[in-house]
């Protein structure tokens, strides 16, 4: 059986927590849109053969232009997403033809080549995998009135990132089942878990942030600049 690997990069969100007029995935980082930085990592990865980019309806044309301008020839489709991340991923999955799929947030430009490789290798071994980091803070469960309910043992808590890797056929079944049941998850793995797919956690890096709120942009500028300086 072929072990071809594709990526679905989701970038159809509105970025309400960032609060900028321009959607955060199109803000410039060292002169280049964040989404292009993200796509370039997957373009460079030797395992990835095709990329489906999911974006807002009004952004499809400019994204296709960038794919050409930045020579992102692995981008086989730029398609319109849905109202929730889960819908956007589902729409993207339908355009992929590979055996394996890595789902990744368009606003996580700092994922590293070796992290993508590790994520894929663990999925091959276990069935599916997610990149993650152990939580550094103490986490409390709190009720709606602000009263602490419990303090879970931090040693078993991980902050989950992307990419998340699955067999495409299995993930499609999980997505269809979630849609039938009206289940809405905040990541792809939660849909796989409820379908009984075993998921491995792969330790990644704290730098692989999801650019979400304005203070993340300072970190992003700093990180991008220092990585650029190391490469030159
Ligand atoms: N309907 C949606 C919602 C989110 N995303 C994508 O999913 C990733 C992670 O989502 P998040 O950071 O929450 O982005 P937004 O939904 O844009 O942010 P917010 O919740 O602040 O509006 C982003 O790359 C975002 O573009 C998507 O493709 N389709
Ligand atoms: C998938 C994800 O990036 C894992 O951390 C995250 O759950 C997406 O969160 P969102 O803010 O609900 O889009």
Coordinates of C-alpha atoms and ligand atoms in Angstrom, one line a residue:
X1 CA 0.0 0.0 0.0
X2 CA 1.2 3.5 -0.8
X3 CA 2.4 5.6 2.0
X4 CA 1.9 9.0 0.3
X5 CA 1.4 11.9 2.7
X6 CA -0.7 15.0 2.1
X7 CA -1.4 18.1 4.2
X8 CA -4.6 20.0 4.8
X9 CA -3.7 23.5 5.9
X10 CA -6.7 25.4 7.3
X11 CA -6.8 29.1 7.0
X12 CA -10.4 30.0 6.8
X13 CA -10.8 31.5 10.2
X14 CA -11.7 35.2 10.9
X15 CA -9.2 35.8 13.7
X16 CA -11.6 37.5 16.0
X17 CA -9.3 37.2 19.0
X18 CA -6.5 38.9 17.1
X19 CA -8.9 41.8 16.3
X20 CA -7.1 43.1 13.2
X21 CA -8.9 44.2 10.0
X22 CA -6.8 41.9 7.9
X23 CA -7.3 38.2 8.9
X24 CA -4.2 37.1 11.0
X25 CA -3.1 34.4 8.6
X26 CA -2.4 37.2 6.0
X27 CA -0.5 39.5 8.3
X28 CA 3.1 40.0 7.3
X29 CA 6.0 38.4 9.2
X30 CA 9.3 39.7 8.0
X31 CA 7.6 40.9 4.8
X32 CA 5.8 37.6 4.0
X33 CA 2.2 36.5 4.8
X34 CA 2.0 34.2 7.8
X35 CA 0.2 31.6 5.7
X36 CA 3.1 31.5 3.2
X37 CA 5.6 30.9 5.9
X38 CA 3.5 27.9 7.0
X39 CA 3.0 26.5 3.5
X40 CA 6.8 26.8 2.9
X41 CA 7.6 24.4 5.7
X42 CA 5.3 21.7 4.2
X43 CA 6.5 22.5 0.7
X44 CA 10.1 21.8 1.8
X45 CA 9.3 18.6 3.6
X46 CA 10.3 15.6 1.4
X47 CA 7.5 13.4 2.7
X48 CA 4.7 15.7 1.7
X49 CA 3.5 15.2 -1.9
X50 CA 0.4 17.4 -2.0
X51 CA -1.1 20.3 0.0
X52 CA -4.7 21.4 0.1
X53 CA -5.1 25.0 1.4
X54 CA -8.5 25.9 2.9
X55 CA -9.3 29.5 3.0
X56 CA -12.1 32.1 3.0
X57 CA -14.2 32.4 -0.2
X58 CA -12.9 36.0 -0.7
X59 CA -9.3 34.9 -0.3
X60 CA -9.1 32.0 -2.7
X61 CA -7.7 34.1 -5.6
X62 CA -4.9 35.8 -3.7
X63 CA -3.9 32.5 -2.1
X64 CA -3.6 30.9 -5.6
X65 CA -1.5 33.9 -6.6
X66 CA 0.8 33.5 -3.7
X67 CA 1.1 29.8 -4.3
X68 CA 2.4 30.7 -7.8
X69 CA 4.5 33.6 -6.7
X70 CA 6.3 31.7 -3.9
X71 CA 6.6 28.5 -6.1
X72 CA 4.5 26.4 -3.8
X73 CA 3.9 23.7 -6.4
X74 CA 2.7 21.1 -3.9
X75 CA -0.4 23.2 -3.4
X76 CA -2.8 21.2 -5.6
X77 CA -6.0 22.9 -4.5
X78 CA -7.1 26.1 -2.7
X79 CA -10.7 25.6 -1.5
X80 CA -13.3 27.5 0.4
X81 CA -13.7 26.6 4.1
X82 CA -16.7 26.5 6.5
X83 CA -18.0 28.4 9.5
X84 CA -16.0 26.3 12.1
X85 CA -12.5 24.9 11.9
X86 CA -13.9 21.4 11.8
X87 CA -16.0 22.2 8.7
X88 CA -13.0 23.7 7.0
X89 CA -10.9 20.6 7.7
X90 CA -13.7 18.3 6.4
X91 CA -14.0 20.3 3.2
X92 CA -10.2 20.1 2.7
X93 CA -10.0 16.4 3.3
X94 CA -12.3 15.7 0.3
X95 CA -9.7 17.2 -2.1
X96 CA -6.8 15.0 -1.0
X97 CA -5.8 11.7 -2.6
X98 CA -3.0 10.5 -0.4
X99 CA -2.9 7.6 2.1
X100 CA -1.9 9.8 5.1
X101 CA -3.0 13.3 5.9
X102 CA -1.4 15.8 8.2
X103 CA -3.9 18.5 9.3
X104 CA -2.2 21.8 10.3
X105 CA -3.3 25.3 11.3
X106 CA -2.3 27.9 8.8
X107 CA -1.4 30.1 11.8
X108 CA 1.3 27.8 13.2
X109 CA 4.3 28.9 11.0
X110 CA 7.0 27.7 13.4
X111 CA 6.6 24.0 13.0
X112 CA 9.9 22.4 12.2
X113 CA 10.7 19.8 9.5
X114 CA 11.9 17.2 12.1
X115 CA 8.6 17.7 14.1
X116 CA 6.6 16.9 11.0
X117 CA 8.8 13.8 10.4
X118 CA 8.4 12.6 14.0
X119 CA 4.6 13.1 13.9
X120 CA 4.3 11.0 10.7
X121 CA 6.5 8.2 12.1
X122 CA 4.4 7.9 15.3
X123 CA 1.2 7.8 13.2
X124 CA 2.7 5.0 11.1
X125 CA 3.5 3.1 14.4
X126 CA 0.4 3.8 16.5
X127 CA -2.4 4.8 14.0
X128 CA -2.5 8.5 14.5
X129 CA -0.5 11.2 16.2
X130 CA -0.6 14.8 17.5
X131 CA 2.3 17.2 18.2
X132 CA 2.1 18.5 21.7
X133 CA 4.0 19.9 24.7
X134 CA 3.7 19.2 28.4
X135 CA 1.8 22.0 30.1
X136 CA 4.1 24.3 32.1
X137 CA 1.4 26.0 34.3
X138 CA -0.8 24.4 36.9
X139 CA -4.2 23.9 35.4
X140 CA -7.4 24.2 37.4
X141 CA -10.9 23.1 36.5
X142 CA -13.2 26.1 37.3
X143 CA -17.0 26.4 37.4
X144 CA -18.9 29.2 35.6
X145 CA -18.9 31.3 38.8
X146 CA -15.1 31.2 39.0
X147 CA -14.9 28.6 41.8
X148 CA -12.1 26.1 41.6
X149 CA -13.4 22.6 41.3
X150 CA -10.2 20.6 41.0
X151 CA -6.5 20.6 40.2
X152 CA -5.7 17.8 37.7
X153 CA -2.3 16.2 38.0
X154 CA -0.1 18.2 35.6
X155 CA 2.0 15.2 34.7
X156 CA -0.7 13.9 32.5
X157 CA -1.6 17.2 30.8
X158 CA -0.4 18.2 27.4
X159 CA -1.1 21.2 25.3
X160 CA -2.1 19.9 21.9
X161 CA -0.7 21.5 18.7
X162 CA -0.8 20.6 15.0
X163 CA 0.1 18.9 12.8
X164 CA -2.1 15.9 13.6
X165 CA -1.6 12.9 11.4
X166 CA -4.1 10.2 10.3
X167 CA -4.9 7.7 7.6
X168 CA -7.0 9.7 5.3
X169 CA -9.7 7.0 4.9
X170 CA -10.0 6.6 8.7
X171 CA -10.2 10.4 9.4
X172 CA -12.9 10.8 6.8
X173 CA -15.0 8.1 8.5
X174 CA -14.4 9.9 11.9
X175 CA -15.4 13.3 10.3
X176 CA -18.6 11.8 8.8
X177 CA -19.5 10.2 12.1
X178 CA -19.0 13.5 13.9
X179 CA -21.2 15.3 11.4
X180 CA -24.0 12.7 11.7
X181 CA -23.9 13.0 15.5
X182 CA -23.6 16.8 15.6
X183 CA -20.2 16.5 17.5
X184 CA -18.0 19.6 17.3
X185 CA -14.4 19.1 18.5
X186 CA -11.7 21.7 18.9
X187 CA -9.1 19.5 17.2
X188 CA -9.0 16.6 14.7
X189 CA -7.8 14.0 17.1
X190 CA -10.9 14.4 19.3
X191 CA -12.9 13.1 16.3
X192 CA -10.5 10.3 15.7
X193 CA -10.6 9.3 19.4
X194 CA -14.4 9.0 19.4
X195 CA -14.0 6.7 16.4
X196 CA -11.6 4.4 18.4
X197 CA -8.5 5.4 16.5
X198 CA -5.4 5.2 18.8
X199 CA -3.6 8.5 18.9
X200 CA 0.1 9.0 20.0
X201 CA 1.3 12.3 21.5
X202 CA 4.6 13.4 20.0
X203 CA 6.6 15.9 22.0
X204 CA 7.1 19.0 20.0
X205 CA 8.3 22.5 20.8
X206 CA 6.9 25.5 22.7
X207 CA 7.8 27.6 19.7
X208 CA 5.1 26.0 17.6
X209 CA 2.5 28.5 18.8
X210 CA -0.9 29.1 17.2
X211 CA -0.8 32.8 16.5
X212 CA -4.1 33.8 18.2
X213 CA -3.9 37.1 20.1
X214 CA -1.9 40.3 19.5
X215 CA 0.9 39.5 21.9
X216 CA 1.6 36.4 19.8
X217 CA 2.7 38.7 17.0
X218 CA 5.7 40.0 19.0
X219 CA 6.8 36.4 19.7
X220 CA 6.3 35.6 16.0
X221 CA 8.4 38.6 14.8
X222 CA 11.2 37.8 17.2
X223 CA 11.2 34.1 16.3
X224 CA 11.1 34.6 12.6
X225 CA 13.9 37.2 12.8
X226 CA 16.1 35.0 14.9
X227 CA 15.6 32.0 12.6
X228 CA 16.4 34.1 9.6
X229 CA 19.6 35.3 11.2
X230 CA 20.7 31.7 12.0
X231 CA 20.1 30.7 8.4
X232 CA 22.1 33.5 6.8
Ligands
LIG1 N1 -14.0 28.3 10.3 C1 -12.7 28.2 10.5 C2 -12.0 28.5 11.7 C3 -10.7 28.4 11.8 N2 -10.0 27.9 10.8 C4 -8.5 27.9 10.9 O1 -8.1 27.1 12.0 C5 -6.9 27.5 12.5 C6 -6.9 27.6 14.0 O2 -8.0 28.5 14.4 P1 -7.9 29.8 15.3 O3 -6.6 30.1 15.6 O4 -8.9 29.7 16.3 O5 -8.4 30.8 14.2 P2 -9.6 31.7 14.0 O6 -10.9 30.9 14.1 O7 -9.4 32.5 12.8 O8 -9.5 32.6 15.3 P3 -10.7 33.2 16.3 O9 -11.2 32.0 17.0 O10 -10.0 34.2 17.2 O11 -11.7 33.9 15.4 C7 -6.6 28.8 11.8 O12 -5.5 28.7 10.9 C8 -7.9 29.2 11.2 O13 -7.7 30.0 10.0 C9 -10.6 27.6 9.6 O14 -9.9 27.2 8.7 N3 -11.9 27.7 9.5
LIG2 C1 -6.3 22.3 16.7 C2 -5.7 23.2 17.7 O1 -4.7 24.1 17.1 C3 -5.0 22.4 18.7 O2 -4.4 23.2 19.7 C4 -6.7 24.1 18.4 O3 -7.5 23.3 19.2 C5 -7.5 24.9 17.5 O4 -8.2 25.8 18.3 P1 -9.3 26.9 17.9 O5 -8.8 28.1 18.7 O6 -10.6 26.4 18.5 O7 -9.3 27.0 16.5

